[in-house]
XYZ file of C-alpha atoms in Angstrom:
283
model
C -31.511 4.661 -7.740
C -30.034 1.681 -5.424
C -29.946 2.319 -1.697
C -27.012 2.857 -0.235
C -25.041 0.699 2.194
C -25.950 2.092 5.311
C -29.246 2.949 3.880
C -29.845 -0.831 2.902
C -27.818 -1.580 6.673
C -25.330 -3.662 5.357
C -21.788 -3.548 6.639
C -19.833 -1.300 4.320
C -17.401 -4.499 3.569
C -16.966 -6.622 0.690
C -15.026 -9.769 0.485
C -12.968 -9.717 -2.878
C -11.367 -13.277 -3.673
C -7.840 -12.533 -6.052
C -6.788 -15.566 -7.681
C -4.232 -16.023 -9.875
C -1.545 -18.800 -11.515
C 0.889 -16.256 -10.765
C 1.323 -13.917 -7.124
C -1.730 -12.474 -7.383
C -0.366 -8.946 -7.626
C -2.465 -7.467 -10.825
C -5.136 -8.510 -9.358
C -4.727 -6.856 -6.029
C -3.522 -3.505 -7.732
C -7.163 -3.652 -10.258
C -8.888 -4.280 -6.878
C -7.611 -1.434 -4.934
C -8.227 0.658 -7.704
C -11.773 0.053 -8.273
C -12.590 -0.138 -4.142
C -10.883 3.475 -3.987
C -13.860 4.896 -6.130
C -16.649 3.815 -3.238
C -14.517 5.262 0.116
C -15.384 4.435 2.492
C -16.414 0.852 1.734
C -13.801 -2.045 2.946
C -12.406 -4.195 0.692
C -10.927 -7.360 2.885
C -8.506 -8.831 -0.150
C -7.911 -12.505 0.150
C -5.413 -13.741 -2.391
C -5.435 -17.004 -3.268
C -2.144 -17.074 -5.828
C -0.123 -20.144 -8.012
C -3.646 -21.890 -8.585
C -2.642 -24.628 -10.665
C -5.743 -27.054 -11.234
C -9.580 -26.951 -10.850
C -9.633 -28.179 -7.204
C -8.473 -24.956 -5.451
C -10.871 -23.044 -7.584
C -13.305 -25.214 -6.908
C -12.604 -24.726 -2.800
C -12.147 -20.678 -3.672
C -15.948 -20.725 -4.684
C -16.582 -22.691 -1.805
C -15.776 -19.870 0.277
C -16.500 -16.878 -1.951
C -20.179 -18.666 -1.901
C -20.619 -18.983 1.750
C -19.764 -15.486 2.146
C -21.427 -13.774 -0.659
C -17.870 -12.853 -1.571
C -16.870 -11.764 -5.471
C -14.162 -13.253 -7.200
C -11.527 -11.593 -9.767
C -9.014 -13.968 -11.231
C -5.989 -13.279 -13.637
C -5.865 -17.080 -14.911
C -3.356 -17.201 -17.549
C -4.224 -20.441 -18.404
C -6.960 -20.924 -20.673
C -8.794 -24.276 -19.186
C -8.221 -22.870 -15.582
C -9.749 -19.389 -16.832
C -12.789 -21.061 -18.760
C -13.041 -23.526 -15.555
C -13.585 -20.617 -13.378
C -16.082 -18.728 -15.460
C -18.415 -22.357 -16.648
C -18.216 -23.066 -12.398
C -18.910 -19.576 -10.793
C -21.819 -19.061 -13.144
C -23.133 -22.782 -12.183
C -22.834 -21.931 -8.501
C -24.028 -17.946 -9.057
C -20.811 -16.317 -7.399
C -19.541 -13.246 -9.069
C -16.011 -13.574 -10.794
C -14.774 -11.114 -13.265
C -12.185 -12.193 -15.663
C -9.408 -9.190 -15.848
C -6.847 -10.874 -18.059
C -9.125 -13.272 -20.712
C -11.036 -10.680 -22.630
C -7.794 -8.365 -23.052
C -5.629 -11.284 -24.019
C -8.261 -12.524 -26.815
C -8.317 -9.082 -28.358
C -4.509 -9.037 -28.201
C -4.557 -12.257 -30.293
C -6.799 -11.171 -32.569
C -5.289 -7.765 -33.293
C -2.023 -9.096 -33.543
C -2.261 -12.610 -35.204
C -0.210 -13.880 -32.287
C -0.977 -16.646 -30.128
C -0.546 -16.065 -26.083
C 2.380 -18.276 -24.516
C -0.012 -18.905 -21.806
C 2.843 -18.742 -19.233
C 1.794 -16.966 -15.498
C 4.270 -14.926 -13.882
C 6.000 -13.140 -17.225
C 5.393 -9.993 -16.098
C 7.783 -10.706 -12.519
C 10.496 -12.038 -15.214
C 13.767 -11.371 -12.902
C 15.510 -8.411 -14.698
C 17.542 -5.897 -13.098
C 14.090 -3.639 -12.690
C 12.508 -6.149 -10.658
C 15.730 -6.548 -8.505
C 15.581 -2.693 -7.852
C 12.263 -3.306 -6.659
C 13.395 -6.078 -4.079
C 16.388 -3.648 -2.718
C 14.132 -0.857 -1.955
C 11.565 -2.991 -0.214
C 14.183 -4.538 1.988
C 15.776 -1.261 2.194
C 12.431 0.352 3.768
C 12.071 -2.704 6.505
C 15.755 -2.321 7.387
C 15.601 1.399 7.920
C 12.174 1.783 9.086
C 11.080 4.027 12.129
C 14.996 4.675 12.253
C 15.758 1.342 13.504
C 19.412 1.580 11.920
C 20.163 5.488 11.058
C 22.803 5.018 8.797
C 20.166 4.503 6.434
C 19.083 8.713 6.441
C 22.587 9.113 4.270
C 22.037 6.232 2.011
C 18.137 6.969 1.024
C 16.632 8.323 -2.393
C 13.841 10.009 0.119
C 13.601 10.431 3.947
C 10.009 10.868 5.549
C 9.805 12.360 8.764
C 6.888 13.139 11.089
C 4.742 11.893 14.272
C 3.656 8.679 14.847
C 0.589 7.622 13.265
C 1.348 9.620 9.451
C 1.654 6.972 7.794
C 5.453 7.290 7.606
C 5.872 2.943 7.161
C 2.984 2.501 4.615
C 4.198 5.383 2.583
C 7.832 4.026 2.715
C 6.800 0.407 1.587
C 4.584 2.223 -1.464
C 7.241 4.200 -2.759
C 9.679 1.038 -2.384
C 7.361 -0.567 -4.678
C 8.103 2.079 -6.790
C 12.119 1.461 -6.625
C 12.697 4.514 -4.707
C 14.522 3.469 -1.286
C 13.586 5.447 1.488
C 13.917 5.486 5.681
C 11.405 7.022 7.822
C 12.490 9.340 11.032
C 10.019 9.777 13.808
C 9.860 12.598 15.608
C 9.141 12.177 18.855
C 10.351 15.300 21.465
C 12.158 13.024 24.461
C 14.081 11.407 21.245
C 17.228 12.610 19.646
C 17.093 13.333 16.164
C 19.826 11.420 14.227
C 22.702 13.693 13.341
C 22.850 12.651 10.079
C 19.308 14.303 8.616
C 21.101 17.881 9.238
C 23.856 16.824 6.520
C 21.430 15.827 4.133
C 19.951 17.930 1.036
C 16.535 19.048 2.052
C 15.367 17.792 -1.502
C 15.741 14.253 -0.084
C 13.686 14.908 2.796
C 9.890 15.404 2.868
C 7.885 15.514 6.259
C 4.389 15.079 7.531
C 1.798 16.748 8.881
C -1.484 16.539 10.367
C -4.807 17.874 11.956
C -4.903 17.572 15.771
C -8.546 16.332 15.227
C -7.179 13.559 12.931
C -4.661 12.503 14.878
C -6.266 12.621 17.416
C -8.970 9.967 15.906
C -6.196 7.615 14.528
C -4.413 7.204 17.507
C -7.605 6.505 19.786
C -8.291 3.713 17.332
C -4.756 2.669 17.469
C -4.944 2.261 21.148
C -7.771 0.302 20.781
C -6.949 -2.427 18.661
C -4.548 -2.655 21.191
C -6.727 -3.273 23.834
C -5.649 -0.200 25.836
C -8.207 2.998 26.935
C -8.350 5.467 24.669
C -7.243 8.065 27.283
C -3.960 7.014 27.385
C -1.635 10.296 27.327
C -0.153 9.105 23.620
C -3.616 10.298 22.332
C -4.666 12.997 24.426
C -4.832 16.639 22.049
C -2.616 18.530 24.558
C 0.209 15.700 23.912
C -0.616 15.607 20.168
C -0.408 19.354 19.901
C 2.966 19.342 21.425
C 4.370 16.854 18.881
C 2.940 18.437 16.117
C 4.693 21.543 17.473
C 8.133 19.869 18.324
C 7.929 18.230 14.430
C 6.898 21.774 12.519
C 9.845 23.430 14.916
C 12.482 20.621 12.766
C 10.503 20.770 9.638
C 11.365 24.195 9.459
C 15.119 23.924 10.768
C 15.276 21.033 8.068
C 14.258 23.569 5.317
C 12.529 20.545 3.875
C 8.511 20.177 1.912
C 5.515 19.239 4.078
C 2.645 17.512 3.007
C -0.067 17.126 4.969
C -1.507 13.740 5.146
C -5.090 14.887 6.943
C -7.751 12.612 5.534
C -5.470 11.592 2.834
C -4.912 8.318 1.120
C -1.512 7.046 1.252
C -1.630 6.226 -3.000
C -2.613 10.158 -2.474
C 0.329 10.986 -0.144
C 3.179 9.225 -2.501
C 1.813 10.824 -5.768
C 2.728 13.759 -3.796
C 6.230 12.922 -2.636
C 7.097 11.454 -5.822
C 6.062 14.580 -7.923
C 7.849 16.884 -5.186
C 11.248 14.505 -5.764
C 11.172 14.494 -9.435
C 10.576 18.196 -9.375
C 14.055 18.376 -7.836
C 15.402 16.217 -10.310
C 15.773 12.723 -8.263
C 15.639 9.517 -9.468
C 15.272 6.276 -8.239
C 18.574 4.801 -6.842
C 19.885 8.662 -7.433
């Protein structure tokens, strides 16, 4: 059996290279997949999209070579796909091909050639436009920046700061559902307008003192503040957590608690609690 990372005392990192013809965005999704299964190892994703001839791959190996880095491409074109493969095995990088073996199996099943065209699956139809709204719908209502935006969403998240209330919001945009995010924070007042809304549409978050507590130290710190600062103290955590479960409850509305949970984990979550109550994107 291989020794583990810390057993071996390597840095529980990996450098994964995505490089596409197109965004780069199949590639990204496959990645986060795979690094999900080997928590808590860090993936640090570098995309390197719209590659259109052999001199950017050729400067992508560079670096995926210096840094013992591993490469997976979704090359859509064939002589940029069989570039990649013939030069990472000549210079003994790692690069996994996620599109060419499915495609050739495609052909062969089906008797139909490829069209060899990156991008077709962002082809602008009124799907991907939904998509666009709700993303630009969760940056414009975001941490209740504008809270006109409580009335007009397919889900409100509320909760303290540091539950992932932003992340979660851009995820389920990406899954067309709009949605504005409420802190609650006790010297704030509480927009007016999440007490006339169904408490279907509104989901809030929870979490462990001893989590938060963690987060928000490390929070501070990328900051370059002390970790003692009063916003991450447990006596000022407990007292949000209190203030939020005291509206929670006056909002009538589901709680999930995001303790030592994934935010893919989190939205699988919200989205089975919203179709439960029969909601639907752009509802």
């Amino acid at each position: 059996m291989s020794a583990s990372l810390s057993e071996a005392g390597l840095s529980a990192e990996i450098v994964i290279y995505v490089v596409s013809d197109s965004a780069g965005d199949t590639g990204e999704i496959v990645v986060r997949a795979a690094v999900a299964q080997f928590h808590p190892v860090y993936a640090d994703i570098r995309r390197a999209p719209f590659v259109q001839d052999e001199g950017t791959i050729e400067k992508v190996l560079d670096k995926a070579k210096a840094e013992k880095a591993v490469i997976l491409y979704t090359l859509v074109i064939p002589g940029l796909r069989d570039y990649m493969a013939r030069r990472a095995a000549e210079e003994g990088v790692a690069a996994i091909d996620v599109l060419g073996p499915l495609i050739g199996s495609l052909e062969s099943q089906t008797g139909i050639k490829a069209r060899q065209e990156p991008g077709l699956n962002h082809v602008l139809d009124a799907d991907y436009f939904r998509k666009v709204d709700a993303v630009e719908f969760a940056v414009k209502y975001d941490d209740a920046k504008d809270t006109t935006g409580v009335m007009k969403a397919d889900i409100v998240l509320v909760g303290v700061s540091r539950t992932s209330k932003t992340p979660l919001s851009m995820y389920l945009a990406h899954k067309k559902f709009k949605v504005a995010n409420v802190p609650l924070v006790p010297e704030l007042r509480l927009p007016p307008e999440l007490f006339k809304l169904p408490k279907h549409r509104i989901v809030g978050l929870t979490i462990g003192t001893h989590y938060l507590n963690i987060i928000r130290k490390e929070r501070l710190k990328a900051l370059g503040l002390p970790d003692n600062a009063p916003y991450a103290t447990t006596e000022r955590i407990e007292r949000e957590l209190a203030y939020a479960d005291d509206v929670m409850q006056r909002l009538g509305c589901v709680v999930i608690d995001v303790s030592n949970r994934a935010v893919e984990e989190t939205a699988s979550l919200i989205m089975e609690c919203v179709r439960g109550n029969g909601l639907s994107r752009g509802e």
